[in-house]
PDB file of C-alpha atoms in Angstrom:
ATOM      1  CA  UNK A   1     -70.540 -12.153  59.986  1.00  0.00           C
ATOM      2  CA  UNK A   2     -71.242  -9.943  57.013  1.00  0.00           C
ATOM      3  CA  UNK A   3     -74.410  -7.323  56.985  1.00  0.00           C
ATOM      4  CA  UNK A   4     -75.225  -5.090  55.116  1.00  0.00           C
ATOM      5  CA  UNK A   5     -73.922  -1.493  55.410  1.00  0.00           C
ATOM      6  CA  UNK A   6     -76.439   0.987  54.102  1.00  0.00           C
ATOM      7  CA  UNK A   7     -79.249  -1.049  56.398  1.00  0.00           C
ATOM      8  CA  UNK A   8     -76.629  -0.726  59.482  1.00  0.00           C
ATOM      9  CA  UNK A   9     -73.859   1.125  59.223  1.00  0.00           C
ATOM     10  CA  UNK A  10     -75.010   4.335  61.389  1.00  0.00           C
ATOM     11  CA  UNK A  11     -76.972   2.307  64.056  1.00  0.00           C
ATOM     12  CA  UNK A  12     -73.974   2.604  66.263  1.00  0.00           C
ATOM     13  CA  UNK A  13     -73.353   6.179  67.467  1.00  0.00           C
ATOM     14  CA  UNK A  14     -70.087   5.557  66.403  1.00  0.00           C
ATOM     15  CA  UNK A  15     -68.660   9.350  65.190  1.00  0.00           C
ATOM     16  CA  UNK A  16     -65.667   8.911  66.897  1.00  0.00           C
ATOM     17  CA  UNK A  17     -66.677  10.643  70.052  1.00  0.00           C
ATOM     18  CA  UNK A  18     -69.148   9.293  73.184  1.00  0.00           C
ATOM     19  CA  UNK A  19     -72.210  11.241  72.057  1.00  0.00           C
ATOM     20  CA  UNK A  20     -72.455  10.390  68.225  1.00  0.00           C
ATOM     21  CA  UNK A  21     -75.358   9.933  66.406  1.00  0.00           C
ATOM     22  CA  UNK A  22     -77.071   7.008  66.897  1.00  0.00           C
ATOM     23  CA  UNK A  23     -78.612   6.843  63.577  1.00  0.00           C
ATOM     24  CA  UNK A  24     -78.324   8.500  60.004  1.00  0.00           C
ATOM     25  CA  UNK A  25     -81.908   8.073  58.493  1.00  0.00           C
ATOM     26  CA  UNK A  26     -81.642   3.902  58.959  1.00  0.00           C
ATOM     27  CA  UNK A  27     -83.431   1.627  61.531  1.00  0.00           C
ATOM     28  CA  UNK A  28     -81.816   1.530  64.168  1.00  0.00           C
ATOM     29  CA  UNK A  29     -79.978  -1.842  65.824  1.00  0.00           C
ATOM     30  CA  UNK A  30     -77.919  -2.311  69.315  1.00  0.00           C
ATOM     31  CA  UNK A  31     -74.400  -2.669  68.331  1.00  0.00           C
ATOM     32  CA  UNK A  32     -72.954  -2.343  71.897  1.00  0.00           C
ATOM     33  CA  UNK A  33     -69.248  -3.109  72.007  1.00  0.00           C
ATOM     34  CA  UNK A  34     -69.287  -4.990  68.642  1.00  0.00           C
ATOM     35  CA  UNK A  35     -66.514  -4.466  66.493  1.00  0.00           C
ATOM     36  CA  UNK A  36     -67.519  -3.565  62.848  1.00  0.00           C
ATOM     37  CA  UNK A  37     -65.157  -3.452  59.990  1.00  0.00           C
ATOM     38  CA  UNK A  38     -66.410  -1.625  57.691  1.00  0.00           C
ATOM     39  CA  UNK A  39     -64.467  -2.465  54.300  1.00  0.00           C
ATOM     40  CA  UNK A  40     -63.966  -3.894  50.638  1.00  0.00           C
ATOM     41  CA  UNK A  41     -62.459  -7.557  49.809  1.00  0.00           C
ATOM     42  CA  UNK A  42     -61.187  -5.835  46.767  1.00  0.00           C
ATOM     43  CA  UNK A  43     -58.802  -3.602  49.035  1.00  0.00           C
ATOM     44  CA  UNK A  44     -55.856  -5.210  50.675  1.00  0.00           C
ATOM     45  CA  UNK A  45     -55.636  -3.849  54.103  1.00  0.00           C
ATOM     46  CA  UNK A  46     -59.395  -4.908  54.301  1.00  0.00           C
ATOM     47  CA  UNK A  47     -58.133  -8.665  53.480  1.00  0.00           C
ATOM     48  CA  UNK A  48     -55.314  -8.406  55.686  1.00  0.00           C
ATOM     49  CA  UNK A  49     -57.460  -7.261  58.648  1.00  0.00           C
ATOM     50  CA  UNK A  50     -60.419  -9.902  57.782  1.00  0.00           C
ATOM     51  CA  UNK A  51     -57.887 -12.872  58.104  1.00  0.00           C
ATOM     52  CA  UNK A  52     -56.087 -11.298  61.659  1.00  0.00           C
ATOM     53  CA  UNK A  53     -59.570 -10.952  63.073  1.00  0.00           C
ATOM     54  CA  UNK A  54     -60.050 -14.631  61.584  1.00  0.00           C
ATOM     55  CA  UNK A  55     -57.238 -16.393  62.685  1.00  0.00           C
ATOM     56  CA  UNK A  56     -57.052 -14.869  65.954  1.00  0.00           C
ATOM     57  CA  UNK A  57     -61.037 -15.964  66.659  1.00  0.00           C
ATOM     58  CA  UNK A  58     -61.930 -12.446  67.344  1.00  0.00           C
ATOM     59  CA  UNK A  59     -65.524 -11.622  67.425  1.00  0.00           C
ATOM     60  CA  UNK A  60     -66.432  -9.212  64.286  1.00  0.00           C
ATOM     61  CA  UNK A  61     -68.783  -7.386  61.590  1.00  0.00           C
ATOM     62  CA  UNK A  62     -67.946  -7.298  58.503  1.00  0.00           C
ATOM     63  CA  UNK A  63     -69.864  -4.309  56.179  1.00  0.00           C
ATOM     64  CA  UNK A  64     -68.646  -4.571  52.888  1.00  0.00           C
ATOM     65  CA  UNK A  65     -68.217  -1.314  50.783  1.00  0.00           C
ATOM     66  CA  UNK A  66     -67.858  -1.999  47.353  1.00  0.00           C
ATOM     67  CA  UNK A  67     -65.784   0.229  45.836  1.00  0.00           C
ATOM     68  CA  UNK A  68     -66.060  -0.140  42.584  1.00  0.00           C
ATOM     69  CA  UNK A  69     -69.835   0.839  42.395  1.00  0.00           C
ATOM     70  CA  UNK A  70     -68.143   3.728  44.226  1.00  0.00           C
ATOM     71  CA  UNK A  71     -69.865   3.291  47.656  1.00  0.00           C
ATOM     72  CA  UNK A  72     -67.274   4.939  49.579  1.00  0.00           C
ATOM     73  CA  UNK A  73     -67.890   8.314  47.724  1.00  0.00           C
ATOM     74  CA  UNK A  74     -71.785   8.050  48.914  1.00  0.00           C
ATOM     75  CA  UNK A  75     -72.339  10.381  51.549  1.00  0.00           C
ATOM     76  CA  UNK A  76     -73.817   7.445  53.751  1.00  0.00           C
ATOM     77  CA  UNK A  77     -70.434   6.101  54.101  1.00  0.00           C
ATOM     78  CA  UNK A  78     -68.368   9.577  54.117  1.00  0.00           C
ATOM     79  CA  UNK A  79     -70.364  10.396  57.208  1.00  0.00           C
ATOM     80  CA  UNK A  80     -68.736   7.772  58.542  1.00  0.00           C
ATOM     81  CA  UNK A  81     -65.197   8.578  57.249  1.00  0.00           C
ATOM     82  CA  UNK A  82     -65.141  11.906  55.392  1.00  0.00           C
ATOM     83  CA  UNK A  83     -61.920  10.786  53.630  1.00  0.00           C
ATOM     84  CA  UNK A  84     -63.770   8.332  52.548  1.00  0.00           C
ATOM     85  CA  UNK A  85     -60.871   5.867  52.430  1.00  0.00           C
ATOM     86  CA  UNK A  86     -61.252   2.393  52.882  1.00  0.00           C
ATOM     87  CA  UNK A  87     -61.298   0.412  55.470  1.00  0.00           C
ATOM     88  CA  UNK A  88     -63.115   1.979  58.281  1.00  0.00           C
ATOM     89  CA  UNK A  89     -63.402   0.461  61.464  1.00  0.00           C
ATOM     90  CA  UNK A  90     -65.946   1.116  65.136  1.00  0.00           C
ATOM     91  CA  UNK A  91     -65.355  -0.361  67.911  1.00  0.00           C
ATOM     92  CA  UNK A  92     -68.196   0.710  70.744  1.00  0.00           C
ATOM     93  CA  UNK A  93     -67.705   4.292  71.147  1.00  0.00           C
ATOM     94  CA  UNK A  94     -64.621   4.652  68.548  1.00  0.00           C
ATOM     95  CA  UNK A  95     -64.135   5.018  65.447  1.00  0.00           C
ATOM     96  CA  UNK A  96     -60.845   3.976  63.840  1.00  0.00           C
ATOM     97  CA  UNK A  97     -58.997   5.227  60.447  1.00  0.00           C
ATOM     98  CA  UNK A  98     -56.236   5.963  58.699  1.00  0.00           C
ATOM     99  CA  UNK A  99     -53.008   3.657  58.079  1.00  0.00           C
ATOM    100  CA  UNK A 100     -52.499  -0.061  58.432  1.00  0.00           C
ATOM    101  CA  UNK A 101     -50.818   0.752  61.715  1.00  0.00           C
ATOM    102  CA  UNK A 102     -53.230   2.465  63.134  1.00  0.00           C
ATOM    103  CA  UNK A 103     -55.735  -1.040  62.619  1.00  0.00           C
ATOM    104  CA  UNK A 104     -52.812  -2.743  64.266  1.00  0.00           C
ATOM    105  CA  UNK A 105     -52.162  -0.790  66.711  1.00  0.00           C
ATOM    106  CA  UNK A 106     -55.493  -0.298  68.112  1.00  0.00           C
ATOM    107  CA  UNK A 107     -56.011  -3.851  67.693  1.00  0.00           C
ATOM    108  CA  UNK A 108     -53.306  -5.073  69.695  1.00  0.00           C
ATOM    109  CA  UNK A 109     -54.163  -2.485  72.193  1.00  0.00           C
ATOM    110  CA  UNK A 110     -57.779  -3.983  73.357  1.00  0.00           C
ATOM    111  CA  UNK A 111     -57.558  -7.588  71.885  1.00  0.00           C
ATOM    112  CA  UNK A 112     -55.237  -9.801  73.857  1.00  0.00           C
ATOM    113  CA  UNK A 113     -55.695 -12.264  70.960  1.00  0.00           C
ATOM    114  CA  UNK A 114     -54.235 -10.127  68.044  1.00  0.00           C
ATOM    115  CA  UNK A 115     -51.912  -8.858  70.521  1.00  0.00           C
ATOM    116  CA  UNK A 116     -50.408 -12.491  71.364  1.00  0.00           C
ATOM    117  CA  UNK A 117     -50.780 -13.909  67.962  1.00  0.00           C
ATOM    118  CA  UNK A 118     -49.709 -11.064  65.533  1.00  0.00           C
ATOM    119  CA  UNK A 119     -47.563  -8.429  67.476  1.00  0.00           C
ATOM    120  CA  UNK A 120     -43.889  -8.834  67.589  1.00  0.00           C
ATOM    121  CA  UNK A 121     -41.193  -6.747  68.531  1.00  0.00           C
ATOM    122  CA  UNK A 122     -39.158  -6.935  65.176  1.00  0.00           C
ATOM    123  CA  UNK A 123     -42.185  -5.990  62.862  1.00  0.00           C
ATOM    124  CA  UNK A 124     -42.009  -1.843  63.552  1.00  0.00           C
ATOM    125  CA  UNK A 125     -39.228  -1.055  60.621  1.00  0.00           C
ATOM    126  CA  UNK A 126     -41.386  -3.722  58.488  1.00  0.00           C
ATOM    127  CA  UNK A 127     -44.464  -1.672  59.051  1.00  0.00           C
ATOM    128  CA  UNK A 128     -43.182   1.886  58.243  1.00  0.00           C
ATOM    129  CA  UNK A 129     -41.360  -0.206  54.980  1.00  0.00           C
ATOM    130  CA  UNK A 130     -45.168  -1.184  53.914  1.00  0.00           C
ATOM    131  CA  UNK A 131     -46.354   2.034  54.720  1.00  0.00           C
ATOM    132  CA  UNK A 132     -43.908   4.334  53.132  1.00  0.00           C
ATOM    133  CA  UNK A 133     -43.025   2.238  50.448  1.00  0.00           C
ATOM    134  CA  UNK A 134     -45.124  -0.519  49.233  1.00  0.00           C
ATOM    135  CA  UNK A 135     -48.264   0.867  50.278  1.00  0.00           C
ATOM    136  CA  UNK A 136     -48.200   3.631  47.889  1.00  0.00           C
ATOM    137  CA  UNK A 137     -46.900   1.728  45.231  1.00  0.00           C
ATOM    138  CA  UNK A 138     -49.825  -0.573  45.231  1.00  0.00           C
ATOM    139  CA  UNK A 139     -52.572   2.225  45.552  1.00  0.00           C
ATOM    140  CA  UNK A 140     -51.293   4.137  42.764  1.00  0.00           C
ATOM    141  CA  UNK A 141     -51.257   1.089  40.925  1.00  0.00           C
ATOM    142  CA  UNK A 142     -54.812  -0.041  41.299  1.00  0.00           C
ATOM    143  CA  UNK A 143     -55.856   3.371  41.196  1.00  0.00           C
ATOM    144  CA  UNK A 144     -54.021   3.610  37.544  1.00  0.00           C
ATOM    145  CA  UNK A 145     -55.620   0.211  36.694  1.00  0.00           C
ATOM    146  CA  UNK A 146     -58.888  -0.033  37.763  1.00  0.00           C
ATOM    147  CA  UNK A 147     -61.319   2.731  36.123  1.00  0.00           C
ATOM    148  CA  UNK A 148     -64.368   2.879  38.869  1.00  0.00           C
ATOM    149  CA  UNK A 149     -67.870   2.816  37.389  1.00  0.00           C
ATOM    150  CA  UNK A 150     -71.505   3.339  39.141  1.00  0.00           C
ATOM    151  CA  UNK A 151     -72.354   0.333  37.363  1.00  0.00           C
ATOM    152  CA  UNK A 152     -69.374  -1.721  38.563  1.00  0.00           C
ATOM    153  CA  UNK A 153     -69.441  -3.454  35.453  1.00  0.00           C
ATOM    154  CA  UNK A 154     -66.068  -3.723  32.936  1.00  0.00           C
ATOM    155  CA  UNK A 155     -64.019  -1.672  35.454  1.00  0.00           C
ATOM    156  CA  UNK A 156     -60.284  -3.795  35.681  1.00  0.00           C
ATOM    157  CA  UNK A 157     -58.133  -2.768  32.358  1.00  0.00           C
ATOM    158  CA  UNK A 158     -55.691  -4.578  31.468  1.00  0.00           C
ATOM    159  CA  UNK A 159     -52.198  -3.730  31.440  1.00  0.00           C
ATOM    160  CA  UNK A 160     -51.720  -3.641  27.523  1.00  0.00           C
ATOM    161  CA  UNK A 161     -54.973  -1.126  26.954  1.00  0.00           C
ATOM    162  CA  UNK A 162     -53.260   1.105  29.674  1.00  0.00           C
ATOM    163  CA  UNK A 163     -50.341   1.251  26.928  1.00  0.00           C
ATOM    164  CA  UNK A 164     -49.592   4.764  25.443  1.00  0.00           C
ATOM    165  CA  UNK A 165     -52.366   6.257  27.708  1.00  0.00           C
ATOM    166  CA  UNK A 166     -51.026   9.268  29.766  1.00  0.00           C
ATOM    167  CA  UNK A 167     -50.341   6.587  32.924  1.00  0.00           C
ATOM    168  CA  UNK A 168     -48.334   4.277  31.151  1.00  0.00           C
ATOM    169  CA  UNK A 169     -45.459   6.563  32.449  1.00  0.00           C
ATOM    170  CA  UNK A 170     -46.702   6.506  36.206  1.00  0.00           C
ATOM    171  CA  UNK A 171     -47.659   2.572  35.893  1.00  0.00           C
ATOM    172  CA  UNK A 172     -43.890   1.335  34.257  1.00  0.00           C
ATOM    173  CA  UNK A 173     -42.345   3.498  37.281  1.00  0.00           C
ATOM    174  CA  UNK A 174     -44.118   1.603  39.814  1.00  0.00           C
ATOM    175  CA  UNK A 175     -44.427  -1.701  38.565  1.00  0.00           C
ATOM    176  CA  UNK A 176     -40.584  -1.187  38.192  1.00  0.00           C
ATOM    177  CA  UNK A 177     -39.824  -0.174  41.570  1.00  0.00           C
ATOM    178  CA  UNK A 178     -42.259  -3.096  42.588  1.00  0.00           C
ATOM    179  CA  UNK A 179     -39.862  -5.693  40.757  1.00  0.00           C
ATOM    180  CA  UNK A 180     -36.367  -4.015  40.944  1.00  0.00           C
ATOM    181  CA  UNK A 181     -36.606  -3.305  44.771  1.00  0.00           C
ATOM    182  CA  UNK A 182     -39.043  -4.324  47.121  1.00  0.00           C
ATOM    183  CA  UNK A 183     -39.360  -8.254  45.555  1.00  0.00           C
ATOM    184  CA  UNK A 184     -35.278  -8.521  45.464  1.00  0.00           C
ATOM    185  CA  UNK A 185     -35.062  -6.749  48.719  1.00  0.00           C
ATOM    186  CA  UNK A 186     -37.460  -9.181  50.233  1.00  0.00           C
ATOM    187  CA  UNK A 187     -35.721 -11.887  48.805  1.00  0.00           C
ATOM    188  CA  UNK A 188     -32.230 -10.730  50.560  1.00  0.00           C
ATOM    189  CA  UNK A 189     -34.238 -10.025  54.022  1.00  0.00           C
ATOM    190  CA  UNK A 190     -34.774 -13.964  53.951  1.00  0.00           C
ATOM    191  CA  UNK A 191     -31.701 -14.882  52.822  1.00  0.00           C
ATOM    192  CA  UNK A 192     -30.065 -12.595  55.801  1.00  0.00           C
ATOM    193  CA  UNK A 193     -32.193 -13.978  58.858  1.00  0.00           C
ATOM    194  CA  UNK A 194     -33.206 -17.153  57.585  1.00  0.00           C
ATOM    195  CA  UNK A 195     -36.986 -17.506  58.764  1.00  0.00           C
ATOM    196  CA  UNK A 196     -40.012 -18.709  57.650  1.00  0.00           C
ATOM    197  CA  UNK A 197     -41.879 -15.120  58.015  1.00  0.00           C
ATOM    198  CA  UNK A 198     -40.702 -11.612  57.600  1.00  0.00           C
ATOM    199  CA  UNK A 199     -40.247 -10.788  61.396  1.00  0.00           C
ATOM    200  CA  UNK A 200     -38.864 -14.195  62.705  1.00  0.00           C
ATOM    201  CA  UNK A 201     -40.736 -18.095  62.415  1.00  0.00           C
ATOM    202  CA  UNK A 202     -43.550 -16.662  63.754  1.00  0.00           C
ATOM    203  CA  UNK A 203     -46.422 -15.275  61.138  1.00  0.00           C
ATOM    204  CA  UNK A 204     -47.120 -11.764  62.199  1.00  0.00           C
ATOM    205  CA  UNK A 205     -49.656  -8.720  60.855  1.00  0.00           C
ATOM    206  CA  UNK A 206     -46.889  -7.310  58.792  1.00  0.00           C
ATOM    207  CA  UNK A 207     -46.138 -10.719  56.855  1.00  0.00           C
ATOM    208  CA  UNK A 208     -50.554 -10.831  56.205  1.00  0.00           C
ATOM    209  CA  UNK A 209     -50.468  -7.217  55.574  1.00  0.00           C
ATOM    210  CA  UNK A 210     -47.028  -7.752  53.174  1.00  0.00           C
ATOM    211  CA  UNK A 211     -49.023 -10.644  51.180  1.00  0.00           C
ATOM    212  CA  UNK A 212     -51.945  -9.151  50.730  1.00  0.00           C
ATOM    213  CA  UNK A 213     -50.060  -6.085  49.023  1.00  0.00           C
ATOM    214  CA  UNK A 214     -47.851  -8.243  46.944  1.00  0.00           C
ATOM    215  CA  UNK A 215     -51.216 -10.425  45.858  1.00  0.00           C
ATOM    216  CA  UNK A 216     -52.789  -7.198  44.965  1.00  0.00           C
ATOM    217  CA  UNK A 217     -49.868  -5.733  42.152  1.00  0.00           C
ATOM    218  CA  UNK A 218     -49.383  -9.316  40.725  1.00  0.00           C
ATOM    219  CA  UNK A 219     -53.231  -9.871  40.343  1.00  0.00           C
ATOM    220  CA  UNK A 220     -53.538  -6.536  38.508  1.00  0.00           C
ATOM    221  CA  UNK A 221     -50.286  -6.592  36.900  1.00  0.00           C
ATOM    222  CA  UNK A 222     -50.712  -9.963  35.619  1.00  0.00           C
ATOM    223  CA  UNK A 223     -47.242 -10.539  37.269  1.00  0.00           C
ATOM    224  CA  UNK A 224     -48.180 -13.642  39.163  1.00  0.00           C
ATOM    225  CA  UNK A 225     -45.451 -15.636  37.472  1.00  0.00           C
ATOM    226  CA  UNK A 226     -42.819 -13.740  39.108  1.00  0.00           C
ATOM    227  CA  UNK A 227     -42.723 -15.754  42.038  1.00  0.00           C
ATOM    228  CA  UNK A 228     -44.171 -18.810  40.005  1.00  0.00           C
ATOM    229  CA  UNK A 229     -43.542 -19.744  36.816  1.00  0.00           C
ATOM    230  CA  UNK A 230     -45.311 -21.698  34.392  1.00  0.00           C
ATOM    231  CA  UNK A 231     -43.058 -25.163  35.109  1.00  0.00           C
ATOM    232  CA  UNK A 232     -44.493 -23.962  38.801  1.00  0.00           C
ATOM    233  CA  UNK A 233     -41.046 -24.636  40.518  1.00  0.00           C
ATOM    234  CA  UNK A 234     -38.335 -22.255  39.090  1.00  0.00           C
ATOM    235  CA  UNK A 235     -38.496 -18.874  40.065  1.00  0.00           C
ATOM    236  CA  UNK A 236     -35.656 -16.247  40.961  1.00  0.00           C
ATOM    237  CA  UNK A 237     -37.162 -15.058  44.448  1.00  0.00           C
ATOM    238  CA  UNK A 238     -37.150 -18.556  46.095  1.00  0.00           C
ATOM    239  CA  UNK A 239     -37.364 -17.626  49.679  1.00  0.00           C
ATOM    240  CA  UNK A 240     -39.984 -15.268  48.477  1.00  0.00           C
ATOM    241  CA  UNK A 241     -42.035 -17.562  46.683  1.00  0.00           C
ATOM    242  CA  UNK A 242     -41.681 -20.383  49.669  1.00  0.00           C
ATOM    243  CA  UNK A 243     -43.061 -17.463  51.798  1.00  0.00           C
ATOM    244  CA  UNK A 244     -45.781 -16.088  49.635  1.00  0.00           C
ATOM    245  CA  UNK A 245     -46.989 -19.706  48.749  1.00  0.00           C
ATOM    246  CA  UNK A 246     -45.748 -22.678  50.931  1.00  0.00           C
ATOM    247  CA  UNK A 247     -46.593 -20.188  53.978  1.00  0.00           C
ATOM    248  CA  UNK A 248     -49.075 -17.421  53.613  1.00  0.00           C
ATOM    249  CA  UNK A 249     -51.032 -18.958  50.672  1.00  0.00           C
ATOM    250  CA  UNK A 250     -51.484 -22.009  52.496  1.00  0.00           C
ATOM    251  CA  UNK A 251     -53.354 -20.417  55.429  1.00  0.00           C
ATOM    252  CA  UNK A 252     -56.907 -20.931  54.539  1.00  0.00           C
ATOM    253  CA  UNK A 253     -57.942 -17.621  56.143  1.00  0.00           C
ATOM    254  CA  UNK A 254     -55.242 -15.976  54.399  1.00  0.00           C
ATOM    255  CA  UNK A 255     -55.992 -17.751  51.003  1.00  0.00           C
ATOM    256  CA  UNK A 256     -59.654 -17.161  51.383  1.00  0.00           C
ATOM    257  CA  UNK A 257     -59.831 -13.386  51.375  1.00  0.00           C
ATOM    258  CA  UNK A 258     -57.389 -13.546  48.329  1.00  0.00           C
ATOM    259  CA  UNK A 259     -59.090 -16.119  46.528  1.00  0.00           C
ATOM    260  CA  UNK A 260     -61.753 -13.433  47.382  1.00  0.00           C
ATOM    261  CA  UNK A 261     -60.431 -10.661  46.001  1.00  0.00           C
ATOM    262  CA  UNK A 262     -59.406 -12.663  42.847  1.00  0.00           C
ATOM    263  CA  UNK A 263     -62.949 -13.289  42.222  1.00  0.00           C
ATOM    264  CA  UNK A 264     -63.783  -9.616  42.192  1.00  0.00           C
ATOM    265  CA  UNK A 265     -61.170  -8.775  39.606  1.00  0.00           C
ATOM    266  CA  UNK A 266     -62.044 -11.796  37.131  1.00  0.00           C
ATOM    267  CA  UNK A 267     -65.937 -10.807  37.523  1.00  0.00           C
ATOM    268  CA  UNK A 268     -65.524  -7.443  36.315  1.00  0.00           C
ATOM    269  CA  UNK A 269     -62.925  -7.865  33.817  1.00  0.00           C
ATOM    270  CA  UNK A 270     -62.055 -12.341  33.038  1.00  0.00           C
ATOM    271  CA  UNK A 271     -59.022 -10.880  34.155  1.00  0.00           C
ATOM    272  CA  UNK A 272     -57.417 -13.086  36.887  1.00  0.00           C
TER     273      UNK A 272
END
C-alpha cells in the first residue's frame, strides 16, 4: 500500500526511541506495529527493499519521497531522518537507517519470511562488495547526473551535456571503474561457481540489491547495451546478462519497481 507521506508520515511516534512524538503538526492515524518504508522508486535500495517485502508477502507501507522535487531536504521528512538520506524505514517503536545492510539485517531479524527467503550464509562478502564498492559508485553517479529541481521538471542530463563540465572527470572515473571491474568481475564470479544467482541457485537480497544498482548506472549512463546489444543476443558478460535478464528481470516484482524507476527518468528527461 502506498500513502501519502506529508498526510502520515509522523502519526507513528516513531523517533527511534519508545516515547517519540506521536505527531509533527499532521492528523494523527494508529500505525501500531505497521511497517512503513518510507522511500523513492527513483533510488535503488528503495526498489530493492519494495520487491523483498513483495516477494516475501510481507505486510508494508510504502511513503514515497520524491526526491527530485527535493522532499527529503524538507524538514517534515529530516525530522524523521536528519541525514535526510533515503530510504527510511519504522517499524512500531523503531526507526531504521543507514546502509543496505542495516534494512537487511533488521529485516531478517523480525521477519521469518525475508529471513527464509533472502538470507544466506554466502551473501556477507557480497554485501560489504555492494556497499564499499558499487554503492558509491552508483550514488556519485546519479548524484553527477541528475541536477535536482523544486519543480522536478527537466532534472536527468544526459551524458553528452555533462561533457567538458567540471564532473566529466569524476563521471569517466566511475563509469570506468563500473565497466572495467565490477561488470568483468561479476562475470568471472559466475564463471567460478557456476550458479544461477550471485550467492548460490537461490535468489537472495544481495542479487535484488546487486540489480537494482547495476539497473540504476546503465539507465543513467545510457549503458544498457552492455549486457544487451542491439542484435539482443551477443554480449561479452554472458553469465551476467543471463543473470540480470533471464533471472532478475524476469521476476515481475523485481521488473516492476525497475520498470518503475525507468518511468521516472524518461518523464523528466525522454531519457530512458
Amino acid at each position: 500500500m502506498t500513502v501519502n507521506w506529508q498526510q502520515h508520515i509522523n502519526k507513528m511516534g516513531c523517533s527511534g526511541s519508545k516515547t517519540g512524538p506521536e505527531s509533527l503538526d499532521r492528523p494523527r492515524i494508529q500505525m501500531g506495529n505497521k511497517l512503513v518504508l518510507l522511500g523513492d522508486y527513483f533510488n535503488a535500495e528503495t526498489r530493492a527493499l519494495i520487491a523483498i517485502l513483495q516477494l516475501s508477502e510481507t505486510p508494508f507501507t510504502l511513503m514515497e519521497i520524491d526526491q527530485l522535487k527535493e522532499e527529503h531536504l524538507k524538514d517534515q521528512y529530516l525530522q524523521v531522518n536528519p541525514t535526510g538520506q533515503v530510504p527510511t524505514m519504522l517499524h512500531g517503536s523503531f526507526k531504521i537507517i543507514g546502509a543496505a545492510n542495516m534494512f537487511v539485517g533488521y529485516l531478517a531479524s523480525c521477519m521469518p519470511r525475508v529471513r527464509e527467503k533472502f538470507v544466506s550464509q554466502d551473501m556477507e562478502a557480497m554485501m560489504v562488495w555492494y556497499q564499499a564498492r558499487l554503492r558509491p559508485v552508483s550514488i556519485r553517479l546519479t548524484q553527477a547526473i541528475s541536477k535536482f529541481k523544486q519543480s522536478g521538471s527537466q532534472v536527468i542530463t544526459r551524458q553528452p551535456s555533462i561533457k567538458g563540465t567540471d564532473q566529466s572527470d569524476d563521471i569517466i572515473r566511475d563509469l570506468n571503474e563500473f565497466l572495467k571491474f565490477h561488470l568483468p568481475t561479476l562475470e568471472r564470479r559466475f564463471e567460478t561457481q557456476s550458479t544461477k544467482y550471485l550467492c548460490g541457485d537461490r535468489m537472495c537480497a544481495v542479487d535484488i540489491l546487486f540489480f537494482c544498482e547495476i539497473s540504476q548506472i546503465l539507465v543513467l549512463t545510457e549503458k544498457k547495451e552492455v549486457l544487451m546489444n542491439t542484435n539482443m543476443n551477443q554480449t561479452q558478460y554472458p553469465l551476467l546478462a543471463s543473470w540480470f535478464f533471464k533471472y532478475m528481470n524476469s521476476v515481475p516484482q523485481v521488473e516492476a519497481v525497475d520498470k518503475r524507476f525507468r518511468e521516472i527518468v524518461k518523464k523528466h528527461n525522454n531519457f530512458y
